[in-house]
């Protein structure tokens, strides 16, 4: 579980960097398409939530307690809701919502099943 949390935390940080760059370049500046400020703001908020969850997973990788997983679950469920709302604007947000929900709920269920004594 330690290595998995570290790898997923790093991948969430990379995905957050991509969302932040895409939100600024495409959504606000309109380099590739016409500017869409609502989509850009949702992408930037989602990248902030991914940064928070990624940092929590990296910092709490050795912890046997559920605090980091609960925090990641809350951040990523909020990110999933934002992704579903943004999915009606751009279909890629549905993908980000699915990734967010799978990672958040998956780690919480996995850690709660493997650490029943704590």
PDB file of N, CA, C and O in Angstrom, residues 31-109:
ATOM      1  N   UNK A  31      -5.880  29.770 -26.155  1.00  0.00           N
ATOM      2  CA  UNK A  31      -4.829  29.526 -27.150  1.00  0.00           C
ATOM      3  C   UNK A  31      -5.301  28.519 -28.203  1.00  0.00           C
ATOM      4  O   UNK A  31      -5.139  28.734 -29.392  1.00  0.00           O
ATOM      5  N   UNK A  32      -5.865  27.381 -27.765  1.00  0.00           N
ATOM      6  CA  UNK A  32      -6.261  26.325 -28.707  1.00  0.00           C
ATOM      7  C   UNK A  32      -7.699  26.484 -29.190  1.00  0.00           C
ATOM      8  O   UNK A  32      -8.007  26.151 -30.318  1.00  0.00           O
ATOM      9  N   UNK A  33      -8.577  26.925 -28.331  1.00  0.00           N
ATOM     10  CA  UNK A  33      -9.975  27.144 -28.713  1.00  0.00           C
ATOM     11  C   UNK A  33     -10.410  28.489 -28.143  1.00  0.00           C
ATOM     12  O   UNK A  33      -9.617  29.220 -27.569  1.00  0.00           O
ATOM     13  N   UNK A  34     -11.670  28.793 -28.288  1.00  0.00           N
ATOM     14  CA  UNK A  34     -12.169  30.042 -27.714  1.00  0.00           C
ATOM     15  C   UNK A  34     -12.211  29.926 -26.186  1.00  0.00           C
ATOM     16  O   UNK A  34     -12.429  28.843 -25.648  1.00  0.00           O
ATOM     17  N   UNK A  35     -11.995  31.009 -25.472  1.00  0.00           N
ATOM     18  CA  UNK A  35     -11.953  30.953 -24.011  1.00  0.00           C
ATOM     19  C   UNK A  35     -13.293  30.527 -23.415  1.00  0.00           C
ATOM     20  O   UNK A  35     -14.355  30.924 -23.878  1.00  0.00           O
ATOM     21  N   UNK A  36     -13.221  29.700 -22.391  1.00  0.00           N
ATOM     22  CA  UNK A  36     -14.401  29.277 -21.642  1.00  0.00           C
ATOM     23  C   UNK A  36     -14.050  29.399 -20.159  1.00  0.00           C
ATOM     24  O   UNK A  36     -13.365  28.544 -19.596  1.00  0.00           O
ATOM     25  N   UNK A  37     -14.497  30.474 -19.544  1.00  0.00           N
ATOM     26  CA  UNK A  37     -14.065  30.796 -18.187  1.00  0.00           C
ATOM     27  C   UNK A  37     -14.665  29.869 -17.137  1.00  0.00           C
ATOM     28  O   UNK A  37     -14.037  29.600 -16.128  1.00  0.00           O
ATOM     29  N   UNK A  38     -15.860  29.367 -17.367  1.00  0.00           N
ATOM     30  CA  UNK A  38     -16.477  28.442 -16.413  1.00  0.00           C
ATOM     31  C   UNK A  38     -15.709  27.129 -16.393  1.00  0.00           C
ATOM     32  O   UNK A  38     -15.360  26.604 -15.325  1.00  0.00           O
ATOM     33  N   UNK A  39     -15.415  26.601 -17.563  1.00  0.00           N
ATOM     34  CA  UNK A  39     -14.655  25.364 -17.656  1.00  0.00           C
ATOM     35  C   UNK A  39     -13.251  25.542 -17.073  1.00  0.00           C
ATOM     36  O   UNK A  39     -12.746  24.668 -16.375  1.00  0.00           O
ATOM     37  N   UNK A  40     -12.637  26.676 -17.346  1.00  0.00           N
ATOM     38  CA  UNK A  40     -11.297  26.938 -16.827  1.00  0.00           C
ATOM     39  C   UNK A  40     -11.298  27.015 -15.304  1.00  0.00           C
ATOM     40  O   UNK A  40     -10.415  26.466 -14.649  1.00  0.00           O
ATOM     41  N   UNK A  41     -12.292  27.669 -14.745  1.00  0.00           N
ATOM     42  CA  UNK A  41     -12.336  27.764 -13.286  1.00  0.00           C
ATOM     43  C   UNK A  41     -12.606  26.402 -12.656  1.00  0.00           C
ATOM     44  O   UNK A  41     -12.025  26.081 -11.613  1.00  0.00           O
ATOM     45  N   UNK A  42     -13.435  25.574 -13.280  1.00  0.00           N
ATOM     46  CA  UNK A  42     -13.659  24.222 -12.761  1.00  0.00           C
ATOM     47  C   UNK A  42     -12.389  23.373 -12.858  1.00  0.00           C
ATOM     48  O   UNK A  42     -12.084  22.602 -11.945  1.00  0.00           O
ATOM     49  N   UNK A  43     -11.637  23.528 -13.939  1.00  0.00           N
ATOM     50  CA  UNK A  43     -10.377  22.795 -14.074  1.00  0.00           C
ATOM     51  C   UNK A  43      -9.358  23.244 -13.037  1.00  0.00           C
ATOM     52  O   UNK A  43      -8.652  22.413 -12.466  1.00  0.00           O
ATOM     53  N   UNK A  44      -9.284  24.525 -12.765  1.00  0.00           N
ATOM     54  CA  UNK A  44      -8.326  25.031 -11.781  1.00  0.00           C
ATOM     55  C   UNK A  44      -8.712  24.583 -10.382  1.00  0.00           C
ATOM     56  O   UNK A  44      -7.851  24.189  -9.586  1.00  0.00           O
ATOM     57  N   UNK A  45      -9.999  24.591 -10.065  1.00  0.00           N
ATOM     58  CA  UNK A  45     -10.456  24.096  -8.760  1.00  0.00           C
ATOM     59  C   UNK A  45     -10.166  22.602  -8.635  1.00  0.00           C
ATOM     60  O   UNK A  45      -9.693  22.130  -7.591  1.00  0.00           O
ATOM     61  N   UNK A  46     -10.430  21.849  -9.687  1.00  0.00           N
ATOM     62  CA  UNK A  46     -10.159  20.417  -9.681  1.00  0.00           C
ATOM     63  C   UNK A  46      -8.667  20.132  -9.533  1.00  0.00           C
ATOM     64  O   UNK A  46      -8.278  19.206  -8.826  1.00  0.00           O
ATOM     65  N   UNK A  47      -7.835  20.943 -10.161  1.00  0.00           N
ATOM     66  CA  UNK A  47      -6.388  20.745 -10.005  1.00  0.00           C
ATOM     67  C   UNK A  47      -5.964  21.030  -8.571  1.00  0.00           C
ATOM     68  O   UNK A  47      -5.092  20.345  -8.034  1.00  0.00           O
ATOM     69  N   UNK A  48      -6.558  22.006  -7.928  1.00  0.00           N
ATOM     70  CA  UNK A  48      -6.251  22.265  -6.523  1.00  0.00           C
ATOM     71  C   UNK A  48      -6.648  21.109  -5.625  1.00  0.00           C
ATOM     72  O   UNK A  48      -5.912  20.744  -4.695  1.00  0.00           O
ATOM     73  N   UNK A  49      -7.789  20.510  -5.903  1.00  0.00           N
ATOM     74  CA  UNK A  49      -8.214  19.348  -5.123  1.00  0.00           C
ATOM     75  C   UNK A  49      -7.296  18.154  -5.363  1.00  0.00           C
ATOM     76  O   UNK A  49      -6.970  17.413  -4.431  1.00  0.00           O
ATOM     77  N   UNK A  50      -6.860  17.970  -6.609  1.00  0.00           N
ATOM     78  CA  UNK A  50      -5.919  16.884  -6.908  1.00  0.00           C
ATOM     79  C   UNK A  50      -4.565  17.123  -6.246  1.00  0.00           C
ATOM     80  O   UNK A  50      -3.930  16.177  -5.779  1.00  0.00           O
ATOM     81  N   UNK A  51      -4.118  18.363  -6.203  1.00  0.00           N
ATOM     82  CA  UNK A  51      -2.865  18.673  -5.517  1.00  0.00           C
ATOM     83  C   UNK A  51      -2.984  18.336  -4.037  1.00  0.00           C
ATOM     84  O   UNK A  51      -2.100  17.716  -3.446  1.00  0.00           O
ATOM     85  N   UNK A  52      -4.095  18.736  -3.430  1.00  0.00           N
ATOM     86  CA  UNK A  52      -4.308  18.436  -2.018  1.00  0.00           C
ATOM     87  C   UNK A  52      -4.338  16.948  -1.738  1.00  0.00           C
ATOM     88  O   UNK A  52      -3.682  16.461  -0.811  1.00  0.00           O
ATOM     89  N   UNK A  53      -5.066  16.200  -2.546  1.00  0.00           N
ATOM     90  CA  UNK A  53      -5.159  14.752  -2.338  1.00  0.00           C
ATOM     91  C   UNK A  53      -3.826  14.073  -2.615  1.00  0.00           C
ATOM     92  O   UNK A  53      -3.433  13.151  -1.894  1.00  0.00           O
ATOM     93  N   UNK A  54      -3.105  14.523  -3.636  1.00  0.00           N
ATOM     94  CA  UNK A  54      -1.808  13.935  -3.935  1.00  0.00           C
ATOM     95  C   UNK A  54      -0.805  14.156  -2.816  1.00  0.00           C
ATOM     96  O   UNK A  54      -0.072  13.241  -2.438  1.00  0.00           O
ATOM     97  N   UNK A  55      -0.795  15.349  -2.264  1.00  0.00           N
ATOM     98  CA  UNK A  55       0.115  15.634  -1.153  1.00  0.00           C
ATOM     99  C   UNK A  55      -0.263  14.818   0.075  1.00  0.00           C
ATOM    100  O   UNK A  55       0.598  14.287   0.775  1.00  0.00           O
ATOM    101  N   UNK A  56      -1.550  14.693   0.343  1.00  0.00           N
ATOM    102  CA  UNK A  56      -1.996  13.890   1.491  1.00  0.00           C
ATOM    103  C   UNK A  56      -1.580  12.441   1.317  1.00  0.00           C
ATOM    104  O   UNK A  56      -1.092  11.810   2.269  1.00  0.00           O
ATOM    105  N   UNK A  57      -1.741  11.882   0.133  1.00  0.00           N
ATOM    106  CA  UNK A  57      -1.353  10.492  -0.088  1.00  0.00           C
ATOM    107  C   UNK A  57       0.160  10.298   0.025  1.00  0.00           C
ATOM    108  O   UNK A  57       0.612   9.283   0.532  1.00  0.00           O
ATOM    109  N   UNK A  58       0.936  11.262  -0.448  1.00  0.00           N
ATOM    110  CA  UNK A  58       2.394  11.137  -0.339  1.00  0.00           C
ATOM    111  C   UNK A  58       2.839  11.256   1.111  1.00  0.00           C
ATOM    112  O   UNK A  58       3.668  10.478   1.585  1.00  0.00           O
ATOM    113  N   UNK A  59       2.286  12.195   1.848  1.00  0.00           N
ATOM    114  CA  UNK A  59       2.692  12.405   3.238  1.00  0.00           C
ATOM    115  C   UNK A  59       2.230  11.262   4.134  1.00  0.00           C
ATOM    116  O   UNK A  59       2.948  10.835   5.035  1.00  0.00           O
ATOM    117  N   UNK A  60       1.054  10.733   3.896  1.00  0.00           N
ATOM    118  CA  UNK A  60       0.473   9.712   4.756  1.00  0.00           C
ATOM    119  C   UNK A  60       0.711   8.289   4.244  1.00  0.00           C
ATOM    120  O   UNK A  60      -0.017   7.378   4.629  1.00  0.00           O
ATOM    121  N   UNK A  61       1.719   8.074   3.429  1.00  0.00           N
ATOM    122  CA  UNK A  61       1.921   6.753   2.852  1.00  0.00           C
ATOM    123  C   UNK A  61       2.291   5.699   3.896  1.00  0.00           C
ATOM    124  O   UNK A  61       1.951   4.541   3.744  1.00  0.00           O
ATOM    125  N   UNK A  62       2.968   6.078   4.967  1.00  0.00           N
ATOM    126  CA  UNK A  62       3.384   5.113   5.988  1.00  0.00           C
ATOM    127  C   UNK A  62       2.424   5.031   7.163  1.00  0.00           C
ATOM    128  O   UNK A  62       2.651   4.252   8.081  1.00  0.00           O
ATOM    129  N   UNK A  63       1.372   5.821   7.148  1.00  0.00           N
ATOM    130  CA  UNK A  63       0.458   5.871   8.282  1.00  0.00           C
ATOM    131  C   UNK A  63      -0.507   4.684   8.270  1.00  0.00           C
ATOM    132  O   UNK A  63      -1.133   4.401   7.248  1.00  0.00           O
ATOM    133  N   UNK A  64      -0.646   3.999   9.409  1.00  0.00           N
ATOM    134  CA  UNK A  64      -1.598   2.890   9.457  1.00  0.00           C
ATOM    135  C   UNK A  64      -3.027   3.362   9.738  1.00  0.00           C
ATOM    136  O   UNK A  64      -3.954   2.562   9.755  1.00  0.00           O
ATOM    137  N   UNK A  65      -3.217   4.640   9.961  1.00  0.00           N
ATOM    138  CA  UNK A  65      -4.531   5.160  10.320  1.00  0.00           C
ATOM    139  C   UNK A  65      -5.289   5.648   9.087  1.00  0.00           C
ATOM    140  O   UNK A  65      -4.717   5.853   8.027  1.00  0.00           O
ATOM    141  N   UNK A  66      -6.584   5.846   9.240  1.00  0.00           N
ATOM    142  CA  UNK A  66      -7.450   6.199   8.116  1.00  0.00           C
ATOM    143  C   UNK A  66      -7.569   7.698   7.866  1.00  0.00           C
ATOM    144  O   UNK A  66      -8.315   8.101   6.983  1.00  0.00           O
ATOM    145  N   UNK A  67      -6.863   8.528   8.628  1.00  0.00           N
ATOM    146  CA  UNK A  67      -7.021   9.975   8.491  1.00  0.00           C
ATOM    147  C   UNK A  67      -6.688  10.489   7.105  1.00  0.00           C
ATOM    148  O   UNK A  67      -7.419  11.294   6.530  1.00  0.00           O
ATOM    149  N   UNK A  68      -5.580  10.038   6.544  1.00  0.00           N
ATOM    150  CA  UNK A  68      -5.209  10.467   5.201  1.00  0.00           C
ATOM    151  C   UNK A  68      -6.158   9.960   4.136  1.00  0.00           C
ATOM    152  O   UNK A  68      -6.461  10.661   3.171  1.00  0.00           O
ATOM    153  N   UNK A  69      -6.662   8.750   4.321  1.00  0.00           N
ATOM    154  CA  UNK A  69      -7.608   8.197   3.346  1.00  0.00           C
ATOM    155  C   UNK A  69      -8.962   8.905   3.411  1.00  0.00           C
ATOM    156  O   UNK A  69      -9.606   9.096   2.388  1.00  0.00           O
ATOM    157  N   UNK A  70      -9.375   9.286   4.611  1.00  0.00           N
ATOM    158  CA  UNK A  70     -10.637  10.022   4.738  1.00  0.00           C
ATOM    159  C   UNK A  70     -10.498  11.401   4.107  1.00  0.00           C
ATOM    160  O   UNK A  70     -11.395  11.867   3.396  1.00  0.00           O
ATOM    161  N   UNK A  71      -9.364  12.056   4.353  1.00  0.00           N
ATOM    162  CA  UNK A  71      -9.127  13.361   3.737  1.00  0.00           C
ATOM    163  C   UNK A  71      -9.088  13.249   2.223  1.00  0.00           C
ATOM    164  O   UNK A  71      -9.699  14.056   1.511  1.00  0.00           O
ATOM    165  N   UNK A  72      -8.366  12.254   1.707  1.00  0.00           N
ATOM    166  CA  UNK A  72      -8.325  12.033   0.263  1.00  0.00           C
ATOM    167  C   UNK A  72      -9.696  11.704  -0.303  1.00  0.00           C
ATOM    168  O   UNK A  72     -10.046  12.161  -1.391  1.00  0.00           O
ATOM    169  N   UNK A  73     -10.471  10.911   0.440  1.00  0.00           N
ATOM    170  CA  UNK A  73     -11.830  10.572  -0.001  1.00  0.00           C
ATOM    171  C   UNK A  73     -12.685  11.824  -0.129  1.00  0.00           C
ATOM    172  O   UNK A  73     -13.359  12.023  -1.148  1.00  0.00           O
ATOM    173  N   UNK A  74     -12.643  12.686   0.868  1.00  0.00           N
ATOM    174  CA  UNK A  74     -13.465  13.898   0.830  1.00  0.00           C
ATOM    175  C   UNK A  74     -13.032  14.806  -0.321  1.00  0.00           C
ATOM    176  O   UNK A  74     -13.877  15.306  -1.080  1.00  0.00           O
ATOM    177  N   UNK A  75     -11.720  15.023  -0.457  1.00  0.00           N
ATOM    178  CA  UNK A  75     -11.231  15.885  -1.537  1.00  0.00           C
ATOM    179  C   UNK A  75     -11.585  15.327  -2.913  1.00  0.00           C
ATOM    180  O   UNK A  75     -12.023  16.059  -3.802  1.00  0.00           O
ATOM    181  N   UNK A  76     -11.429  14.017  -3.083  1.00  0.00           N
ATOM    182  CA  UNK A  76     -11.661  13.440  -4.401  1.00  0.00           C
ATOM    183  C   UNK A  76     -13.142  13.242  -4.712  1.00  0.00           C
ATOM    184  O   UNK A  76     -13.521  13.242  -5.877  1.00  0.00           O
ATOM    185  N   UNK A  77     -13.983  13.082  -3.698  1.00  0.00           N
ATOM    186  CA  UNK A  77     -15.429  13.042  -3.964  1.00  0.00           C
ATOM    187  C   UNK A  77     -15.910  14.427  -4.391  1.00  0.00           C
ATOM    188  O   UNK A  77     -16.727  14.554  -5.318  1.00  0.00           O
ATOM    189  N   UNK A  78     -15.403  15.466  -3.729  1.00  0.00           N
ATOM    190  CA  UNK A  78     -15.737  16.824  -4.170  1.00  0.00           C
ATOM    191  C   UNK A  78     -15.228  17.043  -5.593  1.00  0.00           C
ATOM    192  O   UNK A  78     -15.925  17.628  -6.437  1.00  0.00           O
ATOM    193  N   UNK A  79     -14.022  16.546  -5.883  1.00  0.00           N
ATOM    194  CA  UNK A  79     -13.494  16.632  -7.246  1.00  0.00           C
ATOM    195  C   UNK A  79     -14.338  15.855  -8.238  1.00  0.00           C
ATOM    196  O   UNK A  79     -14.515  16.284  -9.377  1.00  0.00           O
ATOM    197  N   UNK A  80     -14.863  14.700  -7.828  1.00  0.00           N
ATOM    198  CA  UNK A  80     -15.744  13.928  -8.699  1.00  0.00           C
ATOM    199  C   UNK A  80     -17.034  14.666  -9.006  1.00  0.00           C
ATOM    200  O   UNK A  80     -17.519  14.651 -10.144  1.00  0.00           O
ATOM    201  N   UNK A  81     -17.581  15.319  -8.006  1.00  0.00           N
ATOM    202  CA  UNK A  81     -18.809  16.106  -8.221  1.00  0.00           C
ATOM    203  C   UNK A  81     -18.539  17.270  -9.173  1.00  0.00           C
ATOM    204  O   UNK A  81     -19.325  17.535 -10.086  1.00  0.00           O
ATOM    205  N   UNK A  82     -17.415  17.953  -8.965  1.00  0.00           N
ATOM    206  CA  UNK A  82     -17.053  19.052  -9.857  1.00  0.00           C
ATOM    207  C   UNK A  82     -16.812  18.527 -11.274  1.00  0.00           C
ATOM    208  O   UNK A  82     -17.207  19.155 -12.261  1.00  0.00           O
ATOM    209  N   UNK A  83     -16.184  17.356 -11.388  1.00  0.00           N
ATOM    210  CA  UNK A  83     -15.951  16.764 -12.700  1.00  0.00           C
ATOM    211  C   UNK A  83     -17.230  16.382 -13.410  1.00  0.00           C
ATOM    212  O   UNK A  83     -17.349  16.543 -14.627  1.00  0.00           O
ATOM    213  N   UNK A  84     -18.199  15.878 -12.664  1.00  0.00           N
ATOM    214  CA  UNK A  84     -19.480  15.524 -13.286  1.00  0.00           C
ATOM    215  C   UNK A  84     -20.212  16.778 -13.747  1.00  0.00           C
ATOM    216  O   UNK A  84     -20.785  16.816 -14.844  1.00  0.00           O
ATOM    217  N   UNK A  85     -20.169  17.823 -12.938  1.00  0.00           N
ATOM    218  CA  UNK A  85     -20.801  19.087 -13.342  1.00  0.00           C
ATOM    219  C   UNK A  85     -20.104  19.651 -14.576  1.00  0.00           C
ATOM    220  O   UNK A  85     -20.758  20.096 -15.523  1.00  0.00           O
ATOM    221  N   UNK A  86     -18.765  19.630 -14.565  1.00  0.00           N
ATOM    222  CA  UNK A  86     -18.018  20.148 -15.706  1.00  0.00           C
ATOM    223  C   UNK A  86     -18.109  19.257 -16.925  1.00  0.00           C
ATOM    224  O   UNK A  86     -17.816  19.692 -18.039  1.00  0.00           O
ATOM    225  N   UNK A  87     -18.505  18.008 -16.751  1.00  0.00           N
ATOM    226  CA  UNK A  87     -18.634  17.092 -17.871  1.00  0.00           C
ATOM    227  C   UNK A  87     -19.704  17.500 -18.856  1.00  0.00           C
ATOM    228  O   UNK A  87     -19.658  17.096 -20.020  1.00  0.00           O
ATOM    229  N   UNK A  88     -20.652  18.294 -18.410  1.00  0.00           N
ATOM    230  CA  UNK A  88     -21.676  18.772 -19.329  1.00  0.00           C
ATOM    231  C   UNK A  88     -21.161  19.914 -20.202  1.00  0.00           C
ATOM    232  O   UNK A  88     -21.775  20.251 -21.203  1.00  0.00           O
ATOM    233  N   UNK A  89     -20.016  20.485 -19.806  1.00  0.00           N
ATOM    234  CA  UNK A  89     -19.382  21.524 -20.608  1.00  0.00           C
ATOM    235  C   UNK A  89     -18.366  20.902 -21.563  1.00  0.00           C
ATOM    236  O   UNK A  89     -18.327  21.235 -22.742  1.00  0.00           O
ATOM    237  N   UNK A  90     -17.529  20.005 -21.035  1.00  0.00           N
ATOM    238  CA  UNK A  90     -16.517  19.327 -21.842  1.00  0.00           C
ATOM    239  C   UNK A  90     -16.433  17.877 -21.382  1.00  0.00           C
ATOM    240  O   UNK A  90     -16.374  17.606 -20.185  1.00  0.00           O
ATOM    241  N   UNK A  91     -16.396  16.960 -22.312  1.00  0.00           N
ATOM    242  CA  UNK A  91     -16.471  15.539 -21.970  1.00  0.00           C
ATOM    243  C   UNK A  91     -15.256  15.021 -21.226  1.00  0.00           C
ATOM    244  O   UNK A  91     -15.334  13.985 -20.577  1.00  0.00           O
ATOM    245  N   UNK A  92     -14.111  15.705 -21.298  1.00  0.00           N
ATOM    246  CA  UNK A  92     -12.934  15.254 -20.569  1.00  0.00           C
ATOM    247  C   UNK A  92     -13.117  15.353 -19.062  1.00  0.00           C
ATOM    248  O   UNK A  92     -12.463  14.635 -18.301  1.00  0.00           O
ATOM    249  N   UNK A  93     -13.988  16.227 -18.622  1.00  0.00           N
ATOM    250  CA  UNK A  93     -14.222  16.362 -17.185  1.00  0.00           C
ATOM    251  C   UNK A  93     -14.880  15.108 -16.621  1.00  0.00           C
ATOM    252  O   UNK A  93     -14.696  14.792 -15.443  1.00  0.00           O
ATOM    253  N   UNK A  94     -15.645  14.381 -17.428  1.00  0.00           N
ATOM    254  CA  UNK A  94     -16.189  13.100 -16.973  1.00  0.00           C
ATOM    255  C   UNK A  94     -15.056  12.114 -16.666  1.00  0.00           C
ATOM    256  O   UNK A  94     -15.120  11.369 -15.693  1.00  0.00           O
ATOM    257  N   UNK A  95     -14.023  12.115 -17.500  1.00  0.00           N
ATOM    258  CA  UNK A  95     -12.868  11.256 -17.250  1.00  0.00           C
ATOM    259  C   UNK A  95     -12.190  11.627 -15.935  1.00  0.00           C
ATOM    260  O   UNK A  95     -11.836  10.761 -15.145  1.00  0.00           O
ATOM    261  N   UNK A  96     -12.001  12.920 -15.694  1.00  0.00           N
ATOM    262  CA  UNK A  96     -11.375  13.361 -14.453  1.00  0.00           C
ATOM    263  C   UNK A  96     -12.250  13.017 -13.254  1.00  0.00           C
ATOM    264  O   UNK A  96     -11.730  12.690 -12.180  1.00  0.00           O
ATOM    265  N   UNK A  97     -13.555  13.066 -13.430  1.00  0.00           N
ATOM    266  CA  UNK A  97     -14.460  12.693 -12.345  1.00  0.00           C
ATOM    267  C   UNK A  97     -14.345  11.211 -12.028  1.00  0.00           C
ATOM    268  O   UNK A  97     -14.313  10.818 -10.850  1.00  0.00           O
ATOM    269  N   UNK A  98     -14.266  10.383 -13.043  1.00  0.00           N
ATOM    270  CA  UNK A  98     -14.141   8.942 -12.826  1.00  0.00           C
ATOM    271  C   UNK A  98     -12.814   8.610 -12.153  1.00  0.00           C
ATOM    272  O   UNK A  98     -12.768   7.825 -11.196  1.00  0.00           O
ATOM    273  N   UNK A  99     -11.730   9.228 -12.608  1.00  0.00           N
ATOM    274  CA  UNK A  99     -10.425   9.008 -11.974  1.00  0.00           C
ATOM    275  C   UNK A  99     -10.477   9.436 -10.516  1.00  0.00           C
ATOM    276  O   UNK A  99      -9.997   8.723  -9.619  1.00  0.00           O
ATOM    277  N   UNK A 100     -11.056  10.566 -10.261  1.00  0.00           N
ATOM    278  CA  UNK A 100     -11.149  11.091  -8.905  1.00  0.00           C
ATOM    279  C   UNK A 100     -11.940  10.156  -7.998  1.00  0.00           C
ATOM    280  O   UNK A 100     -11.499   9.836  -6.885  1.00  0.00           O
ATOM    281  N   UNK A 101     -13.074   9.700  -8.451  1.00  0.00           N
ATOM    282  CA  UNK A 101     -13.914   8.835  -7.615  1.00  0.00           C
ATOM    283  C   UNK A 101     -13.284   7.458  -7.417  1.00  0.00           C
ATOM    284  O   UNK A 101     -13.355   6.890  -6.321  1.00  0.00           O
ATOM    285  N   UNK A 102     -12.669   6.903  -8.456  1.00  0.00           N
ATOM    286  CA  UNK A 102     -12.043   5.585  -8.321  1.00  0.00           C
ATOM    287  C   UNK A 102     -10.890   5.639  -7.326  1.00  0.00           C
ATOM    288  O   UNK A 102     -10.768   4.769  -6.460  1.00  0.00           O
ATOM    289  N   UNK A 103     -10.044   6.649  -7.418  1.00  0.00           N
ATOM    290  CA  UNK A 103      -8.902   6.745  -6.524  1.00  0.00           C
ATOM    291  C   UNK A 103      -9.359   7.001  -5.090  1.00  0.00           C
ATOM    292  O   UNK A 103      -8.922   6.321  -4.155  1.00  0.00           O
ATOM    293  N   UNK A 104     -10.239   7.955  -4.889  1.00  0.00           N
ATOM    294  CA  UNK A 104     -10.680   8.291  -3.536  1.00  0.00           C
ATOM    295  C   UNK A 104     -11.419   7.166  -2.841  1.00  0.00           C
ATOM    296  O   UNK A 104     -11.065   6.762  -1.727  1.00  0.00           O
ATOM    297  N   UNK A 105     -12.421   6.636  -3.496  1.00  0.00           N
ATOM    298  CA  UNK A 105     -13.211   5.557  -2.895  1.00  0.00           C
ATOM    299  C   UNK A 105     -12.399   4.272  -2.828  1.00  0.00           C
ATOM    300  O   UNK A 105     -12.467   3.527  -1.843  1.00  0.00           O
ATOM    301  N   UNK A 106     -11.578   4.024  -3.845  1.00  0.00           N
ATOM    302  CA  UNK A 106     -10.776   2.807  -3.865  1.00  0.00           C
ATOM    303  C   UNK A 106      -9.787   2.729  -2.725  1.00  0.00           C
ATOM    304  O   UNK A 106      -9.684   1.703  -2.044  1.00  0.00           O
ATOM    305  N   UNK A 107      -9.048   3.797  -2.486  1.00  0.00           N
ATOM    306  CA  UNK A 107      -8.094   3.784  -1.383  1.00  0.00           C
ATOM    307  C   UNK A 107      -8.792   3.693  -0.035  1.00  0.00           C
ATOM    308  O   UNK A 107      -8.315   3.016   0.869  1.00  0.00           O
ATOM    309  N   UNK A 108      -9.921   4.366   0.110  1.00  0.00           N
ATOM    310  CA  UNK A 108     -10.626   4.308   1.387  1.00  0.00           C
ATOM    311  C   UNK A 108     -11.124   2.896   1.673  1.00  0.00           C
ATOM    312  O   UNK A 108     -10.946   2.371   2.776  1.00  0.00           O
ATOM    313  N   UNK A 109     -11.723   2.247   0.688  1.00  0.00           N
ATOM    314  CA  UNK A 109     -12.222   0.878   0.889  1.00  0.00           C
ATOM    315  C   UNK A 109     -11.061  -0.085   1.099  1.00  0.00           C
ATOM    316  O   UNK A 109     -11.112  -0.942   1.986  1.00  0.00           O
TER     317      UNK A 109
END
